[in-house]
Short mmCIF file of C-alpha atoms in Angstrom, two decimals:
data_model
loop_
_atom_site.label_atom_id
_atom_site.label_comp_id
_atom_site.label_asym_id
_atom_site.label_seq_id
_atom_site.Cartn_x
_atom_site.Cartn_y
_atom_site.Cartn_z
CA MET T 1 -0.42 -11.16 -15.40
CA THR T 2 -4.08 -10.06 -15.43
CA ASP T 3 -4.85 -6.69 -13.00
CA GLN T 4 -6.61 -8.77 -11.16
CA ALA T 5 -3.80 -11.27 -9.87
CA LEU T 6 -1.55 -8.41 -9.17
CA LYS T 7 -0.49 -7.34 -6.05
CA THR T 8 -0.62 -3.50 -4.65
CA THR T 9 1.14 -1.41 -2.13
CA PRO T 10 -0.67 1.11 -0.30
CA LEU T 11 0.42 4.20 -2.19
CA ASN T 12 -1.84 2.64 -5.38
CA ALA T 13 -4.47 4.91 -4.73
CA ALA T 14 -2.23 7.57 -4.72
CA HIS T 15 -0.20 6.73 -7.48
CA ARG T 16 -3.83 6.67 -9.92
CA ALA T 17 -5.11 10.03 -8.64
CA LEU T 18 -1.70 11.34 -9.94
CA GLY T 19 -3.24 9.83 -12.94
CA ALA T 20 0.01 7.69 -13.01
CA ARG T 21 -0.12 4.77 -16.29
CA MET T 22 0.31 1.75 -13.68
CA VAL T 23 1.99 -1.64 -15.24
CA GLY T 24 2.40 -5.30 -13.78
CA PHE T 25 5.80 -5.19 -13.02
CA GLY T 26 7.29 -8.71 -9.72
CA GLY T 27 3.73 -8.96 -9.42
CA TYR T 28 2.70 -5.90 -8.07
CA ASP T 29 0.44 -2.91 -10.34
CA MET T 30 3.31 -0.07 -10.15
CA PRO T 31 2.36 3.58 -12.13
CA VAL T 32 5.61 3.39 -14.88
CA GLN T 33 5.26 7.60 -15.67
CA TYR T 34 2.75 10.35 -14.75
CA GLU T 35 3.54 13.06 -16.78
CA GLY T 36 6.87 10.98 -18.73
CA VAL T 37 10.02 9.41 -18.37
CA LEU T 38 12.38 11.44 -20.14
CA ALA T 39 10.64 14.79 -17.89
CA GLU T 40 10.96 12.49 -14.44
CA HIS T 41 14.29 11.32 -15.16
CA ARG T 42 15.39 14.52 -15.79
CA TRP T 43 13.50 16.43 -13.09
CA THR T 44 15.31 13.48 -10.57
CA ARG T 45 18.46 15.12 -12.13
CA GLU T 46 17.57 18.12 -11.35
CA HIS T 47 15.75 18.27 -8.12
CA ALA T 48 13.61 15.47 -5.74
CA GLY T 49 12.03 12.61 -7.21
CA LEU T 50 9.84 10.62 -5.41
CA PHE T 51 9.57 6.69 -5.55
CA ASP T 52 7.26 3.72 -4.30
CA VAL T 53 8.74 1.06 -3.90
CA SER T 54 7.06 -1.03 -1.09
CA HIS T 55 7.55 -3.57 -3.83
CA MET T 56 10.46 -4.91 -2.18
CA GLY T 57 10.66 -7.26 -0.02
CA GLN T 58 11.79 -6.19 3.74
CA CYS T 59 12.29 -8.33 6.59
CA LYS T 60 14.95 -9.29 9.91
CA ILE T 61 17.23 -11.85 10.86
CA THR T 62 17.28 -11.92 14.74
CA GLY T 63 18.67 -13.89 17.44
CA GLU T 64 22.38 -14.86 18.42
CA ASP T 65 22.86 -16.32 15.06
CA ALA T 66 21.97 -13.88 13.02
CA ILE T 67 24.75 -12.43 11.73
CA ALA T 68 26.65 -15.55 11.14
CA GLN T 69 23.73 -17.59 10.12
CA PHE T 70 23.18 -14.46 7.87
CA GLU T 71 26.88 -14.90 5.95
CA ARG T 72 26.94 -18.11 5.25
CA PHE T 73 25.01 -17.05 1.43
CA VAL T 74 26.32 -13.49 1.45
CA PRO T 75 30.06 -12.68 0.82
CA GLY T 76 30.28 -9.60 2.10
CA ASP T 77 31.25 -9.24 6.09
CA TYR T 78 28.54 -7.99 8.63
CA GLN T 79 30.11 -8.71 11.90
CA ILE T 80 32.05 -5.82 11.87
CA LEU T 81 29.80 -3.92 10.15
CA LYS T 82 29.26 -0.55 12.36
CA ALA T 83 25.96 0.15 13.85
CA GLY T 84 23.79 2.60 11.88
CA LYS T 85 25.36 1.04 8.73
CA GLN T 86 23.85 -0.64 6.06
CA LYS T 87 25.91 -2.61 2.83
CA TYR T 88 25.32 -4.03 -0.43
CA SER T 89 26.01 -7.87 -0.37
CA LEU T 90 24.62 -11.07 -3.11
CA LEU T 91 22.26 -13.67 -1.99
CA LEU T 92 24.40 -16.62 -3.46
CA ASN T 93 23.76 -20.27 -4.37
CA LYS T 94 25.86 -22.97 -3.99
CA ASP T 95 27.11 -23.00 -7.41
CA GLY T 96 27.97 -19.08 -6.73
CA GLY T 97 24.92 -17.41 -8.51
CA ILE T 98 23.13 -14.47 -7.50
CA ILE T 99 20.12 -15.32 -6.40
CA ASP T 100 19.24 -11.63 -5.47
CA ASP T 101 21.23 -8.75 -4.88
CA LEU T 102 20.22 -6.94 -1.54
CA MET T 103 21.32 -4.05 1.38
CA ALA T 104 21.57 -5.02 4.48
CA GLY T 105 22.56 -3.66 7.32
CA LYS T 106 22.14 -2.53 11.39
CA PRO T 107 19.70 0.23 12.17
CA ASP T 108 18.84 -0.77 15.59
CA HIS T 109 20.29 -3.37 17.77
CA ASP T 110 18.09 -6.33 16.55
CA GLY T 111 19.57 -8.11 13.89
CA LEU T 112 19.95 -7.02 10.66
CA PHE T 113 17.10 -5.11 8.26
CA VAL T 114 17.07 -6.42 5.29
CA VAL T 115 15.58 -5.48 1.70
CA VAL T 116 14.93 -7.22 -1.54
CA ASN T 117 13.82 -7.26 -4.96
CA ALA T 118 10.06 -7.54 -5.87
CA GLY T 119 10.43 -10.00 -7.93
CA ASN T 120 12.42 -12.65 -5.97
CA LYS T 121 11.25 -11.68 -2.41
CA ASP T 122 9.22 -15.08 -1.95
CA GLU T 123 11.51 -16.93 -2.90
CA ASP T 124 14.57 -15.62 -1.37
CA PHE T 125 12.31 -15.48 2.49
CA ALA T 126 11.19 -19.17 1.67
CA PHE T 127 15.71 -19.90 1.12
CA TRP T 128 16.17 -17.96 4.59
CA GLU T 129 13.19 -19.80 6.47
CA ALA T 130 15.05 -23.46 5.28
CA ASN T 131 18.47 -22.68 5.57
CA LEU T 132 18.92 -20.65 8.51
CA GLU T 133 20.01 -22.42 11.36
CA GLY T 134 20.41 -21.98 15.35
CA ASP T 135 18.27 -19.35 16.31
CA ALA T 136 18.79 -17.25 13.75
CA GLU T 137 14.62 -15.96 12.80
CA LEU T 138 13.30 -13.94 9.62
CA THR T 139 10.73 -11.66 10.54
CA VAL T 140 8.99 -10.68 7.07
CA LEU T 141 7.84 -7.41 7.17
CA ASP T 142 4.36 -5.69 5.78
CA ARG T 143 6.03 -2.17 5.44
CA ALA T 144 6.09 0.89 2.67
CA LEU T 145 8.93 1.91 1.14
CA ILE T 146 9.84 5.77 0.38
CA ALA T 147 13.09 6.81 -1.74
CA ILE T 148 13.17 10.44 -2.03
CA GLN T 149 16.16 11.01 -4.67
CA GLY T 150 18.44 13.72 -6.40
CA PRO T 151 20.47 16.45 -5.28
CA GLU T 152 17.58 18.44 -3.59
CA ALA T 153 17.02 15.21 -1.45
CA ALA T 154 18.26 16.33 1.39
CA GLU T 155 17.64 19.21 1.40
CA VAL T 156 13.60 18.16 1.06
CA MET T 157 14.30 15.96 3.92
CA LEU T 158 15.95 18.53 6.19
CA LYS T 159 12.79 20.80 6.45
CA HIS T 160 11.15 17.67 7.60
CA ASP T 161 13.23 16.96 10.35
CA PRO T 162 17.32 18.14 11.17
CA VAL T 163 18.07 14.83 12.04
CA PHE T 164 18.28 14.27 7.97
CA GLY T 165 21.64 16.25 8.22
CA ASP T 166 23.49 13.64 10.38
CA PHE T 167 23.37 11.20 7.92
CA GLY T 168 26.08 9.95 5.14
CA PHE T 169 25.98 7.44 2.16
CA MET T 170 24.93 3.82 3.10
CA ASP T 171 23.41 5.33 7.22
CA THR T 172 20.80 3.73 8.34
CA ALA T 173 19.03 4.37 11.77
CA ARG T 174 15.70 3.42 13.60
CA LEU T 175 13.59 6.24 13.85
CA MET T 176 10.51 8.29 14.95
CA ILE T 177 9.94 10.88 12.25
CA PHE T 178 6.35 11.73 10.77
CA GLY T 179 5.22 10.90 14.28
CA VAL T 180 5.68 7.46 13.07
CA ASP T 181 8.49 4.52 13.41
CA CYS T 182 10.63 4.52 10.57
CA TYR T 183 13.65 3.04 8.99
CA VAL T 184 15.79 5.11 7.66
CA SER T 185 18.79 4.93 5.21
CA ARG T 186 20.81 7.46 2.69
CA SER T 187 21.11 5.07 0.11
CA GLY T 188 19.27 5.09 -3.87
CA TYR T 189 18.91 3.16 -6.55
CA THR T 190 19.60 6.21 -9.55
CA GLY T 191 23.06 7.51 -8.74
CA GLU T 192 22.14 10.19 -6.59
CA ASP T 193 22.10 11.84 -3.53
CA GLY T 194 18.53 10.94 -0.92
CA TYR T 195 16.70 8.48 1.81
CA GLU T 196 15.08 5.45 1.71
CA ILE T 197 11.90 5.28 4.57
CA SER T 198 10.46 2.13 5.98
CA VAL T 199 7.41 3.29 6.90
CA PRO T 200 4.49 1.44 8.29
CA ALA T 201 2.22 0.83 5.62
CA ALA T 202 -1.03 2.53 7.24
CA ASP T 203 0.87 5.73 7.16
CA ALA T 204 2.57 5.83 3.55
CA GLU T 205 -0.13 8.39 2.14
CA ARG T 206 0.04 10.36 4.79
CA ILE T 207 3.54 10.93 4.48
CA TRP T 208 3.60 10.57 0.54
CA ASN T 209 1.63 13.46 -0.01
CA LEU T 210 3.53 15.79 2.70
CA LEU T 211 6.62 14.93 0.82
CA LEU T 212 4.79 15.91 -2.56
CA GLU T 213 3.49 19.65 -1.17
CA ASP T 214 7.23 20.50 -1.34
CA ALA T 215 7.26 21.67 -5.25
CA ARG T 216 11.13 20.70 -5.12
CA VAL T 217 10.14 17.09 -4.90
CA LYS T 218 7.49 15.70 -7.76
CA PRO T 219 6.22 11.70 -8.22
CA ILE T 220 8.09 9.54 -10.43
CA GLY T 221 7.01 6.20 -11.90
CA LEU T 222 9.86 3.13 -13.32
CA GLY T 223 10.30 3.65 -16.31
CA ALA T 224 12.30 6.97 -15.24
CA ARG T 225 13.79 4.33 -12.86
CA ASP T 226 15.05 2.27 -14.50
CA SER T 227 16.82 4.49 -16.61
CA LEU T 228 18.68 7.03 -13.49
CA ARG T 229 19.77 2.73 -12.62
CA LEU T 230 21.10 2.18 -15.84
CA GLU T 231 23.00 5.34 -16.50
CA ALA T 232 24.76 5.03 -13.01
CA GLY T 233 25.45 1.67 -14.22
CA LEU T 234 23.65 -0.70 -11.57
CA PRO T 235 22.42 -3.84 -12.58
CA LEU T 236 18.63 -5.25 -12.73
CA HIS T 237 18.99 -8.20 -11.41
CA GLY T 238 16.98 -10.81 -13.41
CA HIS T 239 18.26 -8.95 -16.50
CA ASP T 240 22.62 -8.33 -15.87
CA ILE T 241 22.47 -10.24 -13.06
CA ASP T 242 20.99 -14.25 -11.90
CA PRO T 243 21.06 -17.17 -10.46
CA THR T 244 24.21 -18.19 -13.23
CA THR T 245 25.72 -15.09 -12.76
CA SER T 246 28.78 -15.40 -10.18
CA PRO T 247 29.98 -11.67 -8.64
CA VAL T 248 33.21 -11.95 -10.49
CA GLU T 249 30.82 -12.47 -14.46
CA GLY T 250 28.59 -9.23 -13.10
CA ALA T 251 31.41 -6.88 -12.15
CA LEU T 252 30.11 -7.25 -7.87
CA THR T 253 33.86 -7.60 -6.90
CA PHE T 254 33.29 -4.59 -4.65
CA ALA T 255 31.19 -6.35 -2.89
CA LEU T 256 33.20 -9.74 -1.98
CA SER T 257 35.20 -8.47 1.58
CA LYS T 258 38.83 -9.28 1.73
CA SER T 259 38.06 -11.46 5.53
CA ARG T 260 35.03 -13.31 3.62
CA LYS T 261 37.42 -14.51 1.05
CA GLU T 262 40.04 -15.84 2.95
CA ARG T 263 38.08 -17.70 5.12
CA ALA T 264 36.34 -18.87 1.99
CA ASP T 265 32.86 -19.68 3.93
CA PHE T 266 30.21 -18.39 2.08
CA ASN T 267 28.38 -20.61 -0.32
CA GLY T 268 29.61 -20.42 -3.87
CA ALA T 269 33.02 -19.53 -2.47
CA GLU T 270 34.68 -22.34 -4.29
CA ARG T 271 34.02 -20.83 -7.83
CA VAL T 272 34.54 -17.39 -7.11
CA LEU T 273 37.74 -18.28 -6.02
CA LYS T 274 38.89 -19.58 -8.87
CA GLU T 275 37.29 -16.94 -11.05
CA LEU T 276 39.16 -13.82 -9.41
CA ALA T 277 42.71 -16.25 -9.64
CA ASP T 278 41.90 -17.67 -12.86
CA GLY T 279 39.50 -15.22 -14.62
CA PRO T 280 36.21 -15.86 -15.62
CA SER T 281 34.88 -16.64 -18.90
CA ARG T 282 32.73 -13.56 -19.48
CA VAL T 283 32.07 -10.28 -18.04
CA ARG T 284 29.68 -7.58 -17.38
CA VAL T 285 30.70 -4.17 -19.44
CA GLY T 286 29.41 -1.19 -20.35
CA LEU T 287 29.27 -0.16 -23.94
CA SER T 288 28.36 3.49 -25.66
CA VAL T 289 25.84 2.83 -28.84
CA LYS T 290 27.48 4.74 -31.66
CA GLU T 291 25.03 4.72 -34.34
CA GLY T 292 21.37 3.66 -34.58
CA ALA T 293 18.11 2.66 -32.47
CA PRO T 294 19.29 1.77 -29.29
CA ALA T 295 19.97 -1.48 -28.27
CA ARG T 296 17.83 -3.68 -25.73
CA GLU T 297 17.85 -6.27 -23.82
CA GLY T 298 18.67 -9.49 -25.86
CA ALA T 299 20.47 -7.75 -28.47
CA GLU T 300 23.20 -9.58 -29.68
CA ILE T 301 26.70 -8.01 -29.23
CA ALA T 302 29.60 -9.29 -32.37
CA ASP T 303 33.40 -8.41 -32.09
CA ALA T 304 35.08 -6.03 -35.08
CA ASP T 305 34.49 -8.76 -37.43
CA GLY T 306 30.80 -9.68 -36.53
CA ASN T 307 31.30 -12.72 -34.69
CA VAL T 308 28.78 -12.92 -31.81
CA ILE T 309 30.47 -13.06 -28.81
CA GLY T 310 27.51 -12.00 -26.00
CA LYS T 311 24.50 -10.15 -25.42
CA VAL T 312 23.01 -7.28 -24.55
CA THR T 313 20.80 -7.37 -20.99
CA SER T 314 19.86 -3.51 -20.68
CA GLY T 315 20.04 -0.87 -22.94
CA GLY T 316 18.57 2.52 -23.66
CA PRO T 317 18.88 5.80 -24.95
CA SER T 318 20.61 8.33 -22.15
CA PRO T 319 18.56 11.23 -21.36
CA THR T 320 21.60 13.07 -19.57
CA LEU T 321 24.29 11.79 -22.57
CA GLY T 322 22.29 12.53 -25.12
CA ARG T 323 23.04 8.74 -26.57
CA ASN T 324 22.47 5.33 -26.64
CA ILE T 325 23.46 2.82 -23.52
CA ALA T 326 24.07 -0.80 -22.73
CA MET T 327 24.86 -3.22 -20.68
CA GLY T 328 26.37 -6.29 -21.50
CA TYR T 329 28.30 -9.62 -21.39
CA VAL T 330 31.38 -10.55 -23.43
CA PRO T 331 34.42 -12.62 -22.92
CA PRO T 332 37.22 -10.87 -21.14
CA ALA T 333 39.80 -10.31 -23.88
CA PHE T 334 36.81 -7.90 -25.37
CA ALA T 335 35.94 -6.13 -21.80
CA GLU T 336 38.92 -4.27 -22.08
CA LEU T 337 37.89 -0.41 -22.27
CA GLY T 338 37.66 1.59 -25.92
CA THR T 339 37.30 -1.91 -27.05
CA ASP T 340 35.74 -1.68 -30.37
CA LEU T 341 32.15 -4.17 -30.83
CA LYS T 342 29.06 -4.22 -32.71
CA VAL T 343 25.52 -4.65 -31.72
CA ILE T 344 23.13 -6.38 -33.91
CA VAL T 345 20.01 -4.39 -33.15
CA ARG T 346 16.94 -5.37 -35.88
CA GLY T 347 19.41 -7.15 -37.74
CA LYS T 348 21.82 -4.54 -38.60
CA ALA T 349 25.33 -3.78 -37.38
CA ALA T 350 25.91 -0.90 -35.63
CA ALA T 351 29.15 0.19 -34.16
CA ALA T 352 29.88 0.50 -30.24
CA GLU T 353 32.57 1.19 -27.86
CA VAL T 354 33.45 -0.66 -24.51
CA ILE T 355 33.09 2.12 -22.37
CA ALA T 356 33.81 3.08 -17.93
CA THR T 357 29.97 1.98 -15.80
CA PRO T 358 28.55 4.57 -14.19
CA PHE T 359 27.89 6.06 -17.82
CA VAL T 360 26.43 9.27 -15.58
CA ALA T 361 28.71 10.04 -12.31
CA GLN T 362 26.42 8.98 -9.10
CA ARG T 363 26.23 12.30 -6.35
CA TYR T 364 26.35 9.90 -3.13
CA TYR T 365 27.11 12.04 -0.25
CA ARG T 366 29.59 11.51 1.86
CA LYS T 367 30.14 12.58 5.22
CA PRO T 368 33.69 14.56 5.87
CA LYS T 369 36.59 12.20 7.57
CA THR T 370 37.34 13.63 10.85
CA VAL T 371 40.38 13.53 12.51
#
């Protein structure tokens, strides 16, 4: 895709002013790095990284029928989701394949606020436009989205408004912050504590620069965002999951609410429930690559005898662990932790082992339960 064809976020000029290396991603001109992927990765793990995720799709689904209609296509129970909460879910096709993964929540009393992936958003919005019934209405929002992630993120945000301290992991609210109407959640895609803040596009650069005035905050590009999410064991749609992948194959069964499994009233329920009962033909696993070069997407996975049994879907060096890691799909018989496998990199077989994900412990902040 040429530079002329790429869309830009409201922060494009700010990235260029900071000397970012820009690349095409999801149809947008996006910063892949500023000072370097390794440095940015480590800064986020130790301090606070600032991410432009305005290329993601933001929308609201409103109306009396909004939640019932939304639930036709996702396996999560949003009827019982409390106000001020959000949850991760999966937009499924009729075959139970994952059209997209998403965040949807109730930041206000006006239906659902939904965030979807950049590369899929036009398809997602068209899907809902074609399939929502009753008075459920889709409104696509033209807003910027800024994420701040890392162990110092909460301290940084508390300096701007004490309300940020009221949030726990997966809390969400619509608030006046920085003098503008914002949707705020305490969540993220790095495995670290942090916030995602949806702001009016016209105010994005002002808020971005304000946050960067804090010495604990540095801008982080898509390169480190990818290595951080890999360490956190989080799938990337179009790579680790896609419209052929079921939630069971993708090791995302936590997104299947008990009540929805019992009702079996969502897209692809027949396949999903059958796989839960009988097991899938393949499953996503974590791999420690013990030798050689990193096993990148597309590398073959073989059993101990050298028979090809699957493929790597994401992989690379782990800056935190100091070794190579990967995710990929294998038959369930080879998915047990500790199973010795091989990855084929540049025609050479390298030893690998099935290990648990996340590779690096997630550090989301959960508020203490009150009695």
